[in-house]
Backbone as a printed PyTorch tensor [residue, N CA C, xyz], in Angstrom:
tensor([[[-33.2550,  -5.4480,  91.0150],
         [-33.1680,  -5.4270,  89.1870],
         [-33.7770,  -4.2000,  89.0790]],

        [[-32.6540,  -3.5130,  88.5940],
         [-32.5870,  -2.4780,  88.0450],
         [-33.7910,  -2.5580,  86.6960]],

        [[-34.0950,  -0.9520,  86.1460],
         [-35.1480,  -1.0720,  85.7240],
         [-34.0800,  -0.6380,  84.5970]],

        [[-35.8520,  -0.9510,  83.4010],
         [-35.1620,  -1.0220,  82.0570],
         [-35.1700,   0.4040,  81.7270]],

        [[-33.9720,   1.3350,  81.4070],
         [-34.1800,   2.4400,  81.0020],
         [-34.9300,   3.0210,  79.4280]],

        [[-34.5660,   2.1050,  78.7980],
         [-34.8360,   1.8860,  77.1600],
         [-36.1430,   0.7680,  77.0460]],

        [[-36.9540,   0.3640,  77.8430],
         [-38.6190,   0.3140,  77.4620],
         [-39.1610,   0.6600,  76.6230]],

        [[-39.2390,   1.7260,  76.9700],
         [-39.7190,   2.1510,  75.6230],
         [-39.4500,   2.5770,  74.8090]],

        [[-38.1900,   3.0440,  74.1370],
         [-37.8110,   2.5340,  73.1810],
         [-38.0230,   0.9930,  72.1430]],

        [[-38.0820,   0.2550,  73.3070],
         [-37.8160,  -0.9270,  72.6470],
         [-39.7660,  -1.3880,  72.4050]],

        [[-40.4850,  -0.8610,  72.9920],
         [-41.7630,  -0.5210,  72.5700],
         [-41.9960,  -0.2200,  71.2110]],

        [[-41.1800,   1.1540,  70.9900],
         [-42.0580,   1.2540,  69.5660],
         [-41.4430,   0.9900,  69.0140]],

        [[-39.8740,  -0.3640,  68.4080],
         [-39.4280,  -0.9770,  67.5910],
         [-40.2190,  -1.8690,  67.7440]],

        [[-40.9230,  -2.7230,  68.8420],
         [-41.5720,  -3.7520,  68.6790],
         [-43.4100,  -3.4130,  68.0400]],

        [[-43.9460,  -2.4840,  67.9730],
         [-45.1090,  -2.1260,  67.3150],
         [-44.8240,  -2.2610,  65.9590]],

        [[-42.6750,  -1.3790,  66.0450],
         [-43.0280,  -0.1610,  64.2580],
         [-42.8790,  -2.1880,  63.3620]],

        [[-42.5200,  -3.5470,  63.9640],
         [-42.3540,  -4.1470,  63.6880],
         [-43.4960,  -5.1840,  63.5310]],

        [[-44.0650,  -5.1070,  64.7080],
         [-45.9080,  -5.0610,  64.7280],
         [-46.4760,  -4.8890,  63.2740]],

        [[-46.1610,  -3.9210,  63.6310],
         [-47.1170,  -2.9210,  62.0840],
         [-46.6640,  -4.0090,  60.6970]],

        [[-45.8150,  -3.9930,  60.6420],
         [-44.7570,  -5.0560,  59.0840],
         [-45.5020,  -6.3740,  59.3170]],

        [[-45.9960,  -7.3320,  60.1310],
         [-46.6730,  -8.4750,  60.9290],
         [-45.5460,  -9.6830,  60.3460]],

        [[-44.6130,  -8.6360,  62.0650],
         [-43.2070,  -8.9830,  62.3800],
         [-43.0330,  -9.0930,  64.2090]],

        [[-44.0440, -10.4700,  65.1260],
         [-43.2060, -10.4450,  66.1130],
         [-42.0640, -10.1790,  67.0470]],

        [[-41.8310,  -9.2250,  67.6340],
         [-40.1870,  -9.3890,  67.9670],
         [-40.3420,  -9.6090,  69.9650]],

        [[-39.4890,  -9.8820,  70.4530],
         [-39.3190,  -9.6770,  71.7900],
         [-38.8980,  -8.6770,  73.0060]],

        [[-39.0590,  -7.5420,  73.9640],
         [-38.2740,  -6.5920,  74.4020],
         [-36.4910,  -6.5850,  73.7800]],

        [[-36.3820,  -7.5820,  74.2140],
         [-34.9650,  -8.2340,  74.0030],
         [-34.3180,  -8.2210,  72.9270]],

        [[-35.5780,  -8.9140,  71.3160],
         [-34.6700,  -8.9560,  70.3380],
         [-34.5380,  -6.7350,  70.0000]],

        [[-36.2020,  -6.9560,  70.7360],
         [-36.2080,  -5.2260,  69.7770],
         [-34.2880,  -4.6580,  70.4540]],

        [[-34.1620,  -3.7660,  71.5280],
         [-33.0450,  -3.7810,  72.3050],
         [-31.6300,  -4.1330,  71.6540]],

        [[-31.4510,  -6.0250,  70.7970],
         [-30.4400,  -6.1700,  69.8810],
         [-30.4860,  -5.3820,  68.9690]],

        [[-31.7840,  -5.0780,  68.1480],
         [-31.8970,  -4.5370,  67.2030],
         [-31.3600,  -3.4840,  67.4120]],

        [[-31.3540,  -2.8980,  67.7850],
         [-31.8050,  -1.1540,  68.4670],
         [-30.3780,  -0.5100,  68.1140]],

        [[-29.5310,  -1.5490,  69.3660],
         [-27.7420,  -1.2520,  69.6940],
         [-27.4570,  -1.8620,  68.5380]],

        [[-27.7810,  -2.6720,  68.2230],
         [-26.5360,  -2.6050,  66.4530],
         [-27.0240,  -1.3310,  65.5170]],

        [[-28.1320,  -1.4140,  64.9100],
         [-28.5360,   0.1010,  64.5770],
         [-27.5130,   1.4030,  64.7780]],

        [[-28.0630,   1.9890,  66.6000],
         [-26.7150,   2.5240,  67.3820],
         [-25.5840,   2.2300,  67.1150]],

        [[-24.7630,   1.2100,  67.2130],
         [-23.5590,   0.2360,  67.0520],
         [-22.8010,   0.8200,  65.6390]],

        [[-23.7580,   0.1180,  64.8150],
         [-22.8250,   0.4860,  63.2330],
         [-23.1870,   1.6590,  63.1300]],

        [[-24.1950,   2.1950,  63.0240],
         [-24.7140,   3.8450,  62.2220],
         [-24.2190,   4.5800,  63.0320]],

        [[-23.8450,   5.0000,  64.4670],
         [-22.9180,   6.4700,  65.3650],
         [-21.7320,   5.6110,  66.2140]],

        [[-21.7370,   4.3210,  66.3250],
         [-20.5290,   3.9990,  67.2610],
         [-20.7040,   4.4330,  68.6000]],

        [[-21.9230,   4.2320,  69.0730],
         [-22.8750,   4.7020,  70.1120],
         [-23.3310,   3.4450,  70.4280]],

        [[-23.6700,   3.4810,  72.1330],
         [-24.4640,   2.2310,  72.4100],
         [-26.0800,   2.0930,  72.4500]],

        [[-26.5270,   2.8220,  72.2640],
         [-28.0620,   3.2340,  72.5440],
         [-28.0720,   5.0710,  72.0720]],

        [[-28.2990,   4.6090,  70.6260],
         [-29.1030,   6.1310,  70.3300],
         [-30.9490,   6.8980,  70.3400]],

        [[-30.6160,   8.2200,  71.2160],
         [-31.8720,   8.2340,  71.3150],
         [-32.7640,   8.1260,  69.9140]],

        [[-34.6290,   7.9580,  69.5960],
         [-35.0950,   7.3520,  69.1600],
         [-36.7320,   8.0040,  68.5060]],

        [[-36.8860,   8.3300,  67.6620],
         [-38.3370,   9.5250,  67.5590],
         [-39.4180,   8.2180,  67.5450]],

        [[-40.4190,   8.7770,  67.0900],
         [-41.6190,   8.1710,  66.9040],
         [-42.7890,   7.9960,  65.7400]],

        [[-41.9370,   8.4000,  64.9010],
         [-42.1760,   7.7350,  63.6120],
         [-41.8250,   6.4670,  63.2100]],

        [[-42.6230,   5.0900,  63.5630],
         [-42.3190,   3.9110,  63.8550],
         [-42.3670,   3.8440,  61.9200]],

        [[-42.5060,   4.1150,  61.0180],
         [-42.4360,   3.4790,  59.5780],
         [-40.3220,   4.3100,  59.2700]],

        [[-40.1450,   4.5310,  60.1820],
         [-39.6730,   5.4410,  59.8110],
         [-37.9210,   3.7320,  60.8400]],

        [[-38.1630,   3.9710,  62.0350],
         [-37.4220,   3.5260,  62.9760],
         [-37.5310,   1.6860,  62.1370]],

        [[-38.6260,   1.4140,  61.9350],
         [-38.4870,  -0.4040,  60.7160],
         [-37.2390,   0.3000,  59.8460]],

        [[-37.4800,   0.6710,  58.7400],
         [-36.4840,   1.9700,  57.4230],
         [-35.5630,   1.5820,  58.2680]],

        [[-35.3040,   2.2610,  59.7020],
         [-33.6360,   2.0150,  59.5970],
         [-33.0000,   1.1670,  60.5150]],

        [[-33.7620,  -0.1340,  61.3510],
         [-33.0650,  -1.3790,  61.5450],
         [-34.2230,  -2.1210,  60.8020]],

        [[-33.8020,  -2.5750,  59.8050],
         [-34.3490,  -4.0060,  59.0050],
         [-33.0920,  -4.4260,  58.2860]],

        [[-32.6000,  -4.3200,  58.0510],
         [-31.2910,  -4.7830,  57.7820],
         [-30.5320,  -5.2830,  58.9980]],

        [[-30.7570,  -4.6190,  60.3600],
         [-29.9000,  -5.1320,  61.3860],
         [-30.5760,  -6.7900,  62.0890]],

        [[-32.0620,  -6.8230,  61.6970],
         [-33.5970,  -8.0280,  62.1940],
         [-32.4290,  -8.5970,  61.9530]],

        [[-32.6890,  -8.5870,  59.9810],
         [-32.4260,  -9.1940,  59.8850],
         [-30.5730, -10.0110,  59.8080]],

        [[-29.9020,  -9.6710,  59.1780],
         [-27.9060,  -9.8340,  59.8400],
         [-28.0940, -10.3930,  61.1470]],

        [[-29.3540,  -9.8410,  62.2690],
         [-29.3130, -11.2280,  63.8200],
         [-29.8070, -11.6580,  64.1410]],

        [[-31.2550, -12.2360,  62.5020],
         [-31.8080, -13.3840,  62.1010],
         [-33.0880, -13.6230,  63.1870]],

        [[-32.7350, -12.1290,  63.0430],
         [-34.5650, -12.0110,  64.2920],
         [-35.4970, -12.1820,  63.1730]],

        [[-35.3800, -11.4450,  62.0040],
         [-36.4080, -11.4610,  60.4140],
         [-35.8350, -12.0810,  59.6020]],

        [[-36.6700, -12.6300,  59.3720],
         [-36.1590, -13.8070,  57.8630],
         [-36.7950, -13.5930,  56.5350]],

        [[-37.8750, -13.6000,  56.8540],
         [-38.8270, -12.7550,  55.5350],
         [-38.8550, -10.9940,  54.7210]],

        [[-38.6280, -11.3540,  53.2700],
         [-39.0880, -10.1720,  52.9440],
         [-40.4300,  -9.3140,  53.4340]],

        [[-40.2090,  -7.5490,  53.6880],
         [-40.6810,  -6.8660,  53.4620],
         [-41.9310,  -6.6970,  53.0330]],

        [[-43.4780,  -7.0680,  52.5820],
         [-44.5170,  -7.0630,  51.9940],
         [-45.6410,  -5.8960,  52.3570]],

        [[-44.7360,  -4.7470,  53.4260],
         [-45.9590,  -4.8290,  53.3630],
         [-46.0820,  -3.1470,  52.8210]],

        [[-47.2350,  -2.8860,  52.5070],
         [-47.3690,  -2.1480,  51.5660],
         [-47.7200,  -2.8570,  50.2170]],

        [[-47.0320,  -3.6420,  49.9130],
         [-47.7640,  -3.8140,  48.1780],
         [-48.2100,  -4.7630,  47.6630]]])
């Protein structure tokens, strides 16, 4: 089995969503980031920064469109 070269990024997405009260899998994290990368940049996988709030804000609409997250973000309100 080949190593997952995106595992570190997927874990960042998982942590970004966990910070907002959502539990997602590595596969879902990969789907979210891949969808974001494709839609925003026509790329299969974009490099990602370390700011979990930015990761979440950039990707929440994709998580919702994929049916991974269905509730509204209530973090910080």
